[in-house]
PDB file of C-alpha atoms and ligand atoms in Angstrom:
ATOM      1  CA  UNK A   1      38.570 -27.527  -5.772  1.00  0.00           C
ATOM      2  CA  UNK A   2      36.687 -30.003  -4.666  1.00  0.00           C
ATOM      3  CA  UNK A   3      34.056 -31.786  -6.971  1.00  0.00           C
ATOM      4  CA  UNK A   4      30.948 -33.614  -5.772  1.00  0.00           C
ATOM      5  CA  UNK A   5      30.257 -36.926  -7.528  1.00  0.00           C
ATOM      6  CA  UNK A   6      26.907 -37.874  -7.643  1.00  0.00           C
ATOM      7  CA  UNK A   7      26.398 -41.658  -8.047  1.00  0.00           C
ATOM      8  CA  UNK A   8      23.466 -42.000 -10.335  1.00  0.00           C
ATOM      9  CA  UNK A   9      24.404 -45.991 -11.124  1.00  0.00           C
ATOM     10  CA  UNK A  10      21.236 -47.259  -8.830  1.00  0.00           C
ATOM     11  CA  UNK A  11      18.812 -45.376 -10.793  1.00  0.00           C
ATOM     12  CA  UNK A  12      20.150 -44.485 -14.405  1.00  0.00           C
ATOM     13  CA  UNK A  13      22.434 -47.069 -14.234  1.00  0.00           C
ATOM     14  CA  UNK A  14      20.284 -49.851 -13.301  1.00  0.00           C
ATOM     15  CA  UNK A  15      17.116 -48.630 -15.156  1.00  0.00           C
ATOM     16  CA  UNK A  16      18.444 -49.870 -18.120  1.00  0.00           C
ATOM     17  CA  UNK A  17      19.983 -53.016 -17.654  1.00  0.00           C
ATOM     18  CA  UNK A  18      17.823 -56.500 -18.526  1.00  0.00           C
ATOM     19  CA  UNK A  19      18.784 -58.251 -15.526  1.00  0.00           C
ATOM     20  CA  UNK A  20      16.220 -56.658 -12.590  1.00  0.00           C
ATOM     21  CA  UNK A  21      18.302 -56.528  -9.376  1.00  0.00           C
ATOM     22  CA  UNK A  22      16.322 -57.767  -6.018  1.00  0.00           C
ATOM     23  CA  UNK A  23      16.065 -54.905  -3.720  1.00  0.00           C
ATOM     24  CA  UNK A  24      18.219 -56.425  -1.251  1.00  0.00           C
ATOM     25  CA  UNK A  25      20.987 -56.475  -3.413  1.00  0.00           C
ATOM     26  CA  UNK A  26      20.358 -52.574  -4.852  1.00  0.00           C
ATOM     27  CA  UNK A  27      20.630 -51.891  -0.660  1.00  0.00           C
ATOM     28  CA  UNK A  28      23.841 -53.541  -0.895  1.00  0.00           C
ATOM     29  CA  UNK A  29      25.073 -51.512  -3.599  1.00  0.00           C
ATOM     30  CA  UNK A  30      24.228 -48.102  -1.858  1.00  0.00           C
ATOM     31  CA  UNK A  31      25.545 -49.463   1.098  1.00  0.00           C
ATOM     32  CA  UNK A  32      28.889 -49.870  -0.641  1.00  0.00           C
ATOM     33  CA  UNK A  33      29.168 -47.175  -2.756  1.00  0.00           C
ATOM     34  CA  UNK A  34      28.281 -44.786   0.550  1.00  0.00           C
ATOM     35  CA  UNK A  35      31.107 -46.813   2.399  1.00  0.00           C
ATOM     36  CA  UNK A  36      33.553 -45.370  -0.672  1.00  0.00           C
ATOM     37  CA  UNK A  37      32.482 -41.727   0.467  1.00  0.00           C
ATOM     38  CA  UNK A  38      30.127 -40.842  -2.251  1.00  0.00           C
ATOM     39  CA  UNK A  39      27.448 -38.604  -0.072  1.00  0.00           C
ATOM     40  CA  UNK A  40      25.094 -37.808  -2.742  1.00  0.00           C
ATOM     41  CA  UNK A  41      22.856 -41.389  -4.542  1.00  0.00           C
ATOM     42  CA  UNK A  42      20.088 -40.946  -7.256  1.00  0.00           C
ATOM     43  CA  UNK A  43      18.797 -44.445  -5.358  1.00  0.00           C
ATOM     44  CA  UNK A  44      15.765 -44.481  -7.850  1.00  0.00           C
ATOM     45  CA  UNK A  45      12.668 -42.895  -9.545  1.00  0.00           C
ATOM     46  CA  UNK A  46       9.548 -42.509  -9.068  1.00  0.00           C
ATOM     47  CA  UNK A  47       7.702 -43.295 -12.228  1.00  0.00           C
ATOM     48  CA  UNK A  48       5.061 -45.635 -14.104  1.00  0.00           C
ATOM     49  CA  UNK A  49       6.087 -48.925 -12.527  1.00  0.00           C
ATOM     50  CA  UNK A  50       4.702 -50.555 -16.551  1.00  0.00           C
ATOM     51  CA  UNK A  51       7.544 -48.398 -17.941  1.00  0.00           C
ATOM     52  CA  UNK A  52      10.066 -48.823 -16.028  1.00  0.00           C
ATOM     53  CA  UNK A  53      10.001 -52.219 -14.315  1.00  0.00           C
ATOM     54  CA  UNK A  54      13.793 -51.754 -13.046  1.00  0.00           C
ATOM     55  CA  UNK A  55      12.330 -49.139 -10.441  1.00  0.00           C
ATOM     56  CA  UNK A  56       8.948 -50.692  -9.417  1.00  0.00           C
ATOM     57  CA  UNK A  57      10.538 -50.717  -6.013  1.00  0.00           C
ATOM     58  CA  UNK A  58      11.530 -47.469  -5.056  1.00  0.00           C
ATOM     59  CA  UNK A  59       9.857 -47.416  -2.174  1.00  0.00           C
ATOM     60  CA  UNK A  60      11.140 -50.372  -0.425  1.00  0.00           C
ATOM     61  CA  UNK A  61      14.304 -49.943  -1.650  1.00  0.00           C
ATOM     62  CA  UNK A  62      14.082 -46.920   0.772  1.00  0.00           C
ATOM     63  CA  UNK A  63      12.996 -48.487   3.166  1.00  0.00           C
ATOM     64  CA  UNK A  64      15.639 -50.802   3.394  1.00  0.00           C
ATOM     65  CA  UNK A  65      18.713 -47.839   3.184  1.00  0.00           C
ATOM     66  CA  UNK A  66      20.268 -46.696   6.359  1.00  0.00           C
ATOM     67  CA  UNK A  67      20.161 -43.282   7.481  1.00  0.00           C
ATOM     68  CA  UNK A  68      22.981 -41.956   7.599  1.00  0.00           C
ATOM     69  CA  UNK A  69      24.092 -37.928   8.407  1.00  0.00           C
ATOM     70  CA  UNK A  70      25.728 -36.281   5.327  1.00  0.00           C
ATOM     71  CA  UNK A  71      23.987 -38.766   2.899  1.00  0.00           C
ATOM     72  CA  UNK A  72      21.551 -37.587   0.772  1.00  0.00           C
ATOM     73  CA  UNK A  73      19.078 -40.298  -1.150  1.00  0.00           C
ATOM     74  CA  UNK A  74      17.913 -38.443  -4.200  1.00  0.00           C
ATOM     75  CA  UNK A  75      14.791 -39.801  -6.360  1.00  0.00           C
ATOM     76  CA  UNK A  76      13.945 -39.235  -9.974  1.00  0.00           C
ATOM     77  CA  UNK A  77      10.254 -37.675 -10.488  1.00  0.00           C
ATOM     78  CA  UNK A  78       8.328 -36.497 -13.607  1.00  0.00           C
ATOM     79  CA  UNK A  79       5.519 -34.821 -11.770  1.00  0.00           C
ATOM     80  CA  UNK A  80       3.629 -34.062  -8.505  1.00  0.00           C
ATOM     81  CA  UNK A  81       2.817 -37.881  -8.231  1.00  0.00           C
ATOM     82  CA  UNK A  82       6.165 -38.315  -8.555  1.00  0.00           C
ATOM     83  CA  UNK A  83       7.385 -36.093  -5.984  1.00  0.00           C
ATOM     84  CA  UNK A  84       4.707 -37.121  -3.667  1.00  0.00           C
ATOM     85  CA  UNK A  85       6.022 -40.663  -3.342  1.00  0.00           C
ATOM     86  CA  UNK A  86       9.324 -39.571  -3.175  1.00  0.00           C
ATOM     87  CA  UNK A  87       8.322 -37.596  -0.187  1.00  0.00           C
ATOM     88  CA  UNK A  88       6.553 -40.515   1.371  1.00  0.00           C
ATOM     89  CA  UNK A  89       9.323 -42.652   0.958  1.00  0.00           C
ATOM     90  CA  UNK A  90      11.438 -40.299   2.663  1.00  0.00           C
ATOM     91  CA  UNK A  91      13.808 -38.982  -0.083  1.00  0.00           C
ATOM     92  CA  UNK A  92      15.923 -36.125   1.166  1.00  0.00           C
ATOM     93  CA  UNK A  93      16.493 -34.572  -2.371  1.00  0.00           C
ATOM     94  CA  UNK A  94      14.503 -34.635  -5.802  1.00  0.00           C
ATOM     95  CA  UNK A  95      15.951 -34.703  -9.033  1.00  0.00           C
ATOM     96  CA  UNK A  96      13.154 -33.070 -11.687  1.00  0.00           C
ATOM     97  CA  UNK A  97      13.474 -34.002 -15.425  1.00  0.00           C
ATOM     98  CA  UNK A  98      12.196 -31.715 -18.126  1.00  0.00           C
ATOM     99  CA  UNK A  99      13.514 -32.286 -21.812  1.00  0.00           C
ATOM    100  CA  UNK A 100      14.674 -29.402 -23.573  1.00  0.00           C
ATOM    101  CA  UNK A 101      13.430 -30.942 -26.566  1.00  0.00           C
ATOM    102  CA  UNK A 102       9.527 -30.982 -27.186  1.00  0.00           C
ATOM    103  CA  UNK A 103       9.146 -34.857 -28.693  1.00  0.00           C
ATOM    104  CA  UNK A 104      11.604 -36.229 -26.699  1.00  0.00           C
ATOM    105  CA  UNK A 105       9.402 -34.566 -23.452  1.00  0.00           C
ATOM    106  CA  UNK A 106       6.154 -35.745 -24.873  1.00  0.00           C
ATOM    107  CA  UNK A 107       7.361 -39.537 -25.672  1.00  0.00           C
ATOM    108  CA  UNK A 108       8.678 -39.673 -22.483  1.00  0.00           C
ATOM    109  CA  UNK A 109       6.857 -37.884 -19.870  1.00  0.00           C
ATOM    110  CA  UNK A 110       3.493 -37.531 -21.659  1.00  0.00           C
ATOM    111  CA  UNK A 111       2.851 -34.203 -21.481  1.00  0.00           C
ATOM    112  CA  UNK A 112       4.426 -30.919 -23.436  1.00  0.00           C
ATOM    113  CA  UNK A 113       7.888 -29.008 -22.094  1.00  0.00           C
ATOM    114  CA  UNK A 114       5.967 -26.467 -20.868  1.00  0.00           C
ATOM    115  CA  UNK A 115       3.581 -28.692 -19.018  1.00  0.00           C
ATOM    116  CA  UNK A 116       6.717 -30.149 -17.390  1.00  0.00           C
ATOM    117  CA  UNK A 117       7.977 -26.837 -16.641  1.00  0.00           C
ATOM    118  CA  UNK A 118       4.277 -25.243 -14.808  1.00  0.00           C
ATOM    119  CA  UNK A 119       4.938 -28.459 -12.932  1.00  0.00           C
ATOM    120  CA  UNK A 120       8.734 -27.833 -11.943  1.00  0.00           C
ATOM    121  CA  UNK A 121       7.030 -24.273 -10.921  1.00  0.00           C
ATOM    122  CA  UNK A 122       4.875 -26.463  -8.190  1.00  0.00           C
ATOM    123  CA  UNK A 123       7.069 -28.853  -7.424  1.00  0.00           C
ATOM    124  CA  UNK A 124      10.384 -27.000  -5.996  1.00  0.00           C
ATOM    125  CA  UNK A 125       8.169 -25.293  -3.531  1.00  0.00           C
ATOM    126  CA  UNK A 126       6.109 -28.155  -2.481  1.00  0.00           C
ATOM    127  CA  UNK A 127       9.253 -30.115  -2.134  1.00  0.00           C
ATOM    128  CA  UNK A 128      10.798 -27.321  -0.083  1.00  0.00           C
ATOM    129  CA  UNK A 129       8.109 -27.597   2.316  1.00  0.00           C
ATOM    130  CA  UNK A 130       8.305 -30.812   2.826  1.00  0.00           C
ATOM    131  CA  UNK A 131      12.143 -30.269   3.809  1.00  0.00           C
ATOM    132  CA  UNK A 132      13.352 -32.129   0.435  1.00  0.00           C
ATOM    133  CA  UNK A 133      16.027 -30.169  -1.849  1.00  0.00           C
ATOM    134  CA  UNK A 134      14.333 -30.184  -5.140  1.00  0.00           C
ATOM    135  CA  UNK A 135      17.088 -30.502  -8.399  1.00  0.00           C
ATOM    136  CA  UNK A 136      15.914 -29.389 -11.739  1.00  0.00           C
ATOM    137  CA  UNK A 137      17.690 -31.308 -14.856  1.00  0.00           C
ATOM    138  CA  UNK A 138      17.617 -30.814 -18.499  1.00  0.00           C
ATOM    139  CA  UNK A 139      17.308 -33.424 -19.927  1.00  0.00           C
ATOM    140  CA  UNK A 140      18.577 -34.076 -23.868  1.00  0.00           C
ATOM    141  CA  UNK A 141      20.603 -30.319 -23.542  1.00  0.00           C
ATOM    142  CA  UNK A 142      22.867 -31.386 -26.267  1.00  0.00           C
ATOM    143  CA  UNK A 143      20.419 -33.447 -29.001  1.00  0.00           C
ATOM    144  CA  UNK A 144      17.569 -34.846 -29.015  1.00  0.00           C
ATOM    145  CA  UNK A 145      16.977 -38.860 -31.179  1.00  0.00           C
ATOM    146  CA  UNK A 146      14.116 -37.228 -32.062  1.00  0.00           C
ATOM    147  CA  UNK A 147      14.746 -33.928 -33.764  1.00  0.00           C
ATOM    148  CA  UNK A 148      18.819 -33.898 -33.861  1.00  0.00           C
ATOM    149  CA  UNK A 149      20.576 -30.478 -32.383  1.00  0.00           C
ATOM    150  CA  UNK A 150      19.183 -28.745 -29.744  1.00  0.00           C
ATOM    151  CA  UNK A 151      19.224 -25.096 -29.784  1.00  0.00           C
ATOM    152  CA  UNK A 152      21.241 -23.646 -27.003  1.00  0.00           C
ATOM    153  CA  UNK A 153      19.032 -21.061 -25.996  1.00  0.00           C
ATOM    154  CA  UNK A 154      15.957 -22.751 -25.793  1.00  0.00           C
ATOM    155  CA  UNK A 155      18.092 -24.656 -23.011  1.00  0.00           C
ATOM    156  CA  UNK A 156      18.481 -22.154 -21.051  1.00  0.00           C
ATOM    157  CA  UNK A 157      15.627 -20.593 -21.285  1.00  0.00           C
ATOM    158  CA  UNK A 158      14.129 -23.553 -19.754  1.00  0.00           C
ATOM    159  CA  UNK A 159      17.189 -23.545 -17.023  1.00  0.00           C
ATOM    160  CA  UNK A 160      16.680 -19.372 -16.401  1.00  0.00           C
ATOM    161  CA  UNK A 161      12.758 -20.140 -16.169  1.00  0.00           C
ATOM    162  CA  UNK A 162      13.305 -23.483 -13.608  1.00  0.00           C
ATOM    163  CA  UNK A 163      15.869 -20.883 -11.794  1.00  0.00           C
ATOM    164  CA  UNK A 164      13.118 -18.722 -10.791  1.00  0.00           C
ATOM    165  CA  UNK A 165      11.583 -21.253  -8.477  1.00  0.00           C
ATOM    166  CA  UNK A 166      14.700 -21.722  -6.529  1.00  0.00           C
ATOM    167  CA  UNK A 167      16.682 -25.426  -7.209  1.00  0.00           C
ATOM    168  CA  UNK A 168      19.071 -26.024  -4.998  1.00  0.00           C
ATOM    169  CA  UNK A 169      21.179 -26.745  -8.190  1.00  0.00           C
ATOM    170  CA  UNK A 170      20.621 -26.877 -12.378  1.00  0.00           C
ATOM    171  CA  UNK A 171      21.883 -30.180 -13.989  1.00  0.00           C
ATOM    172  CA  UNK A 172      22.147 -29.971 -17.605  1.00  0.00           C
ATOM    173  CA  UNK A 173      22.241 -33.587 -19.153  1.00  0.00           C
ATOM    174  CA  UNK A 174      23.481 -34.887 -22.322  1.00  0.00           C
ATOM    175  CA  UNK A 175      20.740 -38.027 -21.975  1.00  0.00           C
ATOM    176  CA  UNK A 176      21.807 -40.040 -25.010  1.00  0.00           C
ATOM    177  CA  UNK A 177      25.636 -38.922 -25.336  1.00  0.00           C
ATOM    178  CA  UNK A 178      26.104 -36.862 -28.545  1.00  0.00           C
ATOM    179  CA  UNK A 179      27.444 -33.673 -27.164  1.00  0.00           C
ATOM    180  CA  UNK A 180      31.372 -32.932 -27.326  1.00  0.00           C
ATOM    181  CA  UNK A 181      33.591 -30.489 -25.505  1.00  0.00           C
ATOM    182  CA  UNK A 182      33.660 -27.307 -27.462  1.00  0.00           C
ATOM    183  CA  UNK A 183      29.133 -27.534 -26.904  1.00  0.00           C
ATOM    184  CA  UNK A 184      29.336 -28.339 -23.401  1.00  0.00           C
ATOM    185  CA  UNK A 185      31.864 -25.800 -22.644  1.00  0.00           C
ATOM    186  CA  UNK A 186      29.774 -22.942 -24.591  1.00  0.00           C
ATOM    187  CA  UNK A 187      26.428 -24.255 -22.838  1.00  0.00           C
ATOM    188  CA  UNK A 188      28.083 -23.905 -19.350  1.00  0.00           C
ATOM    189  CA  UNK A 189      29.813 -21.376 -19.512  1.00  0.00           C
ATOM    190  CA  UNK A 190      26.757 -19.148 -20.895  1.00  0.00           C
ATOM    191  CA  UNK A 191      24.335 -20.891 -17.821  1.00  0.00           C
ATOM    192  CA  UNK A 192      27.158 -20.086 -15.370  1.00  0.00           C
ATOM    193  CA  UNK A 193      27.562 -16.131 -17.271  1.00  0.00           C
ATOM    194  CA  UNK A 194      23.568 -15.645 -16.375  1.00  0.00           C
ATOM    195  CA  UNK A 195      23.354 -17.282 -12.913  1.00  0.00           C
ATOM    196  CA  UNK A 196      26.943 -17.219 -11.306  1.00  0.00           C
ATOM    197  CA  UNK A 197      25.664 -18.632  -7.872  1.00  0.00           C
ATOM    198  CA  UNK A 198      23.404 -21.344  -9.240  1.00  0.00           C
ATOM    199  CA  UNK A 199      25.404 -24.490  -8.679  1.00  0.00           C
ATOM    200  CA  UNK A 200      25.785 -26.872 -11.583  1.00  0.00           C
ATOM    201  CA  UNK A 201      26.287 -30.209 -12.741  1.00  0.00           C
ATOM    202  CA  UNK A 202      26.816 -32.092 -15.451  1.00  0.00           C
ATOM    203  CA  UNK A 203      25.510 -35.521 -16.309  1.00  0.00           C
ATOM    204  CA  UNK A 204      26.889 -37.044 -19.302  1.00  0.00           C
ATOM    205  CA  UNK A 205      26.284 -40.589 -21.126  1.00  0.00           C
ATOM    206  CA  UNK A 206      29.639 -42.521 -22.894  1.00  0.00           C
ATOM    207  CA  UNK A 207      27.509 -44.005 -25.723  1.00  0.00           C
ATOM    208  CA  UNK A 208      30.318 -41.880 -28.261  1.00  0.00           C
ATOM    209  CA  UNK A 209      33.067 -41.948 -25.895  1.00  0.00           C
ATOM    210  CA  UNK A 210      33.017 -38.221 -25.683  1.00  0.00           C
ATOM    211  CA  UNK A 211      31.609 -38.330 -21.675  1.00  0.00           C
ATOM    212  CA  UNK A 212      35.371 -37.823 -19.881  1.00  0.00           C
ATOM    213  CA  UNK A 213      36.050 -35.035 -22.410  1.00  0.00           C
ATOM    214  CA  UNK A 214      32.912 -33.460 -21.755  1.00  0.00           C
ATOM    215  CA  UNK A 215      33.213 -33.588 -17.910  1.00  0.00           C
ATOM    216  CA  UNK A 216      36.221 -31.777 -17.989  1.00  0.00           C
ATOM    217  CA  UNK A 217      34.501 -29.165 -20.325  1.00  0.00           C
ATOM    218  CA  UNK A 218      31.928 -28.732 -17.657  1.00  0.00           C
ATOM    219  CA  UNK A 219      34.761 -28.555 -15.242  1.00  0.00           C
ATOM    220  CA  UNK A 220      36.125 -25.949 -16.573  1.00  0.00           C
ATOM    221  CA  UNK A 221      32.887 -23.860 -17.231  1.00  0.00           C
ATOM    222  CA  UNK A 222      31.326 -23.343 -13.831  1.00  0.00           C
ATOM    223  CA  UNK A 223      30.316 -27.219 -12.798  1.00  0.00           C
ATOM    224  CA  UNK A 224      31.015 -28.284  -9.273  1.00  0.00           C
ATOM    225  CA  UNK A 225      28.778 -31.375  -9.167  1.00  0.00           C
ATOM    226  CA  UNK A 226      29.340 -34.422 -11.430  1.00  0.00           C
ATOM    227  CA  UNK A 227      26.380 -37.253 -12.212  1.00  0.00           C
ATOM    228  CA  UNK A 228      28.395 -40.534 -12.956  1.00  0.00           C
ATOM    229  CA  UNK A 229      27.271 -44.403 -12.256  1.00  0.00           C
ATOM    230  CA  UNK A 230      29.815 -47.353 -10.521  1.00  0.00           C
ATOM    231  CA  UNK A 231      31.297 -48.997 -13.836  1.00  0.00           C
ATOM    232  CA  UNK A 232      29.648 -46.786 -16.159  1.00  0.00           C
ATOM    233  CA  UNK A 233      26.640 -49.331 -16.195  1.00  0.00           C
ATOM    234  CA  UNK A 234      23.625 -48.501 -18.123  1.00  0.00           C
ATOM    235  CA  UNK A 235      22.728 -47.595 -21.417  1.00  0.00           C
ATOM    236  CA  UNK A 236      20.760 -45.746 -23.902  1.00  0.00           C
ATOM    237  CA  UNK A 237      17.421 -46.569 -25.201  1.00  0.00           C
ATOM    238  CA  UNK A 238      18.185 -44.705 -28.446  1.00  0.00           C
ATOM    239  CA  UNK A 239      21.347 -46.847 -28.840  1.00  0.00           C
ATOM    240  CA  UNK A 240      20.835 -50.182 -27.571  1.00  0.00           C
ATOM    241  CA  UNK A 241      24.118 -51.301 -27.761  1.00  0.00           C
ATOM    242  CA  UNK A 242      25.649 -48.622 -26.543  1.00  0.00           C
ATOM    243  CA  UNK A 243      27.725 -47.997 -23.047  1.00  0.00           C
ATOM    244  CA  UNK A 244      26.176 -46.209 -20.155  1.00  0.00           C
ATOM    245  CA  UNK A 245      26.623 -42.875 -18.170  1.00  0.00           C
ATOM    246  CA  UNK A 246      30.664 -41.975 -17.576  1.00  0.00           C
ATOM    247  CA  UNK A 247      32.166 -44.347 -15.113  1.00  0.00           C
ATOM    248  CA  UNK A 248      32.400 -43.080 -11.809  1.00  0.00           C
ATOM    249  CA  UNK A 249      35.493 -44.346 -10.799  1.00  0.00           C
ATOM    250  CA  UNK A 250      37.010 -43.516 -14.641  1.00  0.00           C
ATOM    251  CA  UNK A 251      36.057 -39.858 -13.410  1.00  0.00           C
ATOM    252  CA  UNK A 252      37.225 -40.217 -10.403  1.00  0.00           C
ATOM    253  CA  UNK A 253      40.821 -41.431 -10.947  1.00  0.00           C
ATOM    254  CA  UNK A 254      40.769 -37.898 -13.685  1.00  0.00           C
ATOM    255  CA  UNK A 255      39.823 -35.986 -11.047  1.00  0.00           C
ATOM    256  CA  UNK A 256      42.358 -37.511  -8.101  1.00  0.00           C
ATOM    257  CA  UNK A 257      45.648 -37.362 -10.884  1.00  0.00           C
ATOM    258  CA  UNK A 258      44.403 -33.621 -11.418  1.00  0.00           C
ATOM    259  CA  UNK A 259      44.313 -32.926  -7.783  1.00  0.00           C
ATOM    260  CA  UNK A 260      40.575 -32.285  -7.103  1.00  0.00           C
ATOM    261  CA  UNK A 261      38.854 -33.700  -3.868  1.00  0.00           C
ATOM    262  CA  UNK A 262      35.847 -35.814  -3.924  1.00  0.00           C
ATOM    263  CA  UNK A 263      36.133 -37.633  -0.779  1.00  0.00           C
ATOM    264  CA  UNK A 264      36.099 -41.061  -2.661  1.00  0.00           C
ATOM    265  CA  UNK A 265      37.834 -43.926  -2.054  1.00  0.00           C
ATOM    266  CA  UNK A 266      38.917 -44.992  -6.076  1.00  0.00           C
ATOM    267  CA  UNK A 267      39.808 -48.646  -4.550  1.00  0.00           C
ATOM    268  CA  UNK A 268      36.505 -48.817  -2.787  1.00  0.00           C
ATOM    269  CA  UNK A 269      34.265 -47.945  -5.749  1.00  0.00           C
ATOM    270  CA  UNK A 270      37.089 -50.353  -7.807  1.00  0.00           C
ATOM    271  CA  UNK A 271      35.277 -53.442  -5.460  1.00  0.00           C
ATOM    272  CA  UNK A 272      32.136 -51.775  -6.006  1.00  0.00           C
ATOM    273  CA  UNK A 273      32.404 -52.270  -9.485  1.00  0.00           C
ATOM    274  CA  UNK A 274      33.639 -55.624  -9.366  1.00  0.00           C
ATOM    275  CA  UNK A 275      30.546 -56.343  -7.065  1.00  0.00           C
ATOM    276  CA  UNK A 276      28.369 -55.038  -9.930  1.00  0.00           C
ATOM    277  CA  UNK A 277      30.234 -57.040 -12.619  1.00  0.00           C
ATOM    278  CA  UNK A 278      29.070 -59.911 -10.594  1.00  0.00           C
ATOM    279  CA  UNK A 279      25.478 -59.264 -10.320  1.00  0.00           C
ATOM    280  CA  UNK A 280      24.663 -58.257 -13.564  1.00  0.00           C
ATOM    281  CA  UNK A 281      26.731 -61.662 -14.844  1.00  0.00           C
ATOM    282  CA  UNK A 282      28.680 -59.563 -17.565  1.00  0.00           C
ATOM    283  CA  UNK A 283      31.768 -57.445 -17.849  1.00  0.00           C
ATOM    284  CA  UNK A 284      30.481 -53.030 -16.885  1.00  0.00           C
ATOM    285  CA  UNK A 285      31.511 -50.650 -19.569  1.00  0.00           C
ATOM    286  CA  UNK A 286      34.524 -48.997 -17.539  1.00  0.00           C
ATOM    287  CA  UNK A 287      38.438 -49.117 -18.447  1.00  0.00           C
ATOM    288  CA  UNK A 288      39.466 -47.998 -15.039  1.00  0.00           C
ATOM    289  CA  UNK A 289      38.218 -51.433 -13.707  1.00  0.00           C
ATOM    290  CA  UNK A 290      40.275 -53.219 -16.657  1.00  0.00           C
ATOM    291  CA  UNK A 291      43.810 -51.015 -16.173  1.00  0.00           C
ATOM    292  CA  UNK A 292      43.661 -50.849 -12.409  1.00  0.00           C
ATOM    293  CA  UNK A 293      44.427 -47.337 -10.671  1.00  0.00           C
ATOM    294  CA  UNK A 294      47.738 -45.676 -10.748  1.00  0.00           C
ATOM    295  CA  UNK A 295      49.999 -45.626  -9.750  1.00  0.00           C
ATOM    296  CA  UNK A 296      49.436 -49.103  -8.454  1.00  0.00           C
ATOM    297  CA  UNK A 297      48.791 -49.750  -4.709  1.00  0.00           C
ATOM    298  CA  UNK A 298      51.727 -50.454  -2.819  1.00  0.00           C
ATOM    299  CA  UNK A 299      52.556 -54.048  -1.273  1.00  0.00           C
ATOM    300  CA  UNK A 300      53.212 -54.784   2.220  1.00  0.00           C
ATOM    301  CA  UNK A 301      56.924 -55.410   1.146  1.00  0.00           C
ATOM    302  CA  UNK A 302      57.343 -51.941  -0.425  1.00  0.00           C
ATOM    303  CA  UNK A 303      55.601 -50.237   2.809  1.00  0.00           C
ATOM    304  CA  UNK A 304      58.078 -51.866   4.780  1.00  0.00           C
ATOM    305  CA  UNK A 305      61.128 -51.346   2.964  1.00  0.00           C
TER     306      UNK A 305
HETATM  307 MG1  LIG B 401      20.783 -40.431 -17.821  1.00  0.00          MG
END
């Protein structure tokens, strides 16, 4: 089996970090991620820079990135203006986020969920016409900081309506890190049953230490791509002390040991996570970076023995 790792560190990871990385450092990070074998990278978001200062250099990041065959640069957008910026900047793909809960959608995007769905119905064909792959993410699919539990029927309804506009993939996101594996299994299995040919992606935060278990549950229930951030950087705006996205190298360790192919080098990814620690000036939340890979890399003496 193959699973595609989608690296979201440069966007979801960095956006909630207090240290604003210079554009050149962001580009250097993305280049290291490509060298580690990652092929889909969420590189920035095209949102209001006043609200997300870390992403104010979206255009400059894209302008500085190397063009590599087979590497897809994804930009997060919330509306049509975002799509236009992403197109002009040269994104290969866009990820549109629609929040499953009304209150959260209004707070995050300034419009209701229905308006975001209507925007997506315009954005998806416009992106395709511009040669950009349209992805859609249903955010807060497993719980909302304002409304609490989110009705899975509502999530499915939004996903099915979004599917009518032909996304290349649908993602279900546990934006605030509250999901547990049984919930993940139920929701992914229901969606997969209704849309058997639609590629599904999963996005988890490790806010309550359930992210890796949720990754496993999502894969068992039909997800074939997993969002993760190098070092597990990021956070949760609703839980200030919380850890971030599920760490890419921790997911990779699990998949490697399960015999699942990703094409990503764990040693290079660990080196990148260490580099990120230096850039941010603090330890990252990932576990593999502390424990090391297993089995450990063979030493030169062992190789020659
Ligand atoms: Mg997220």
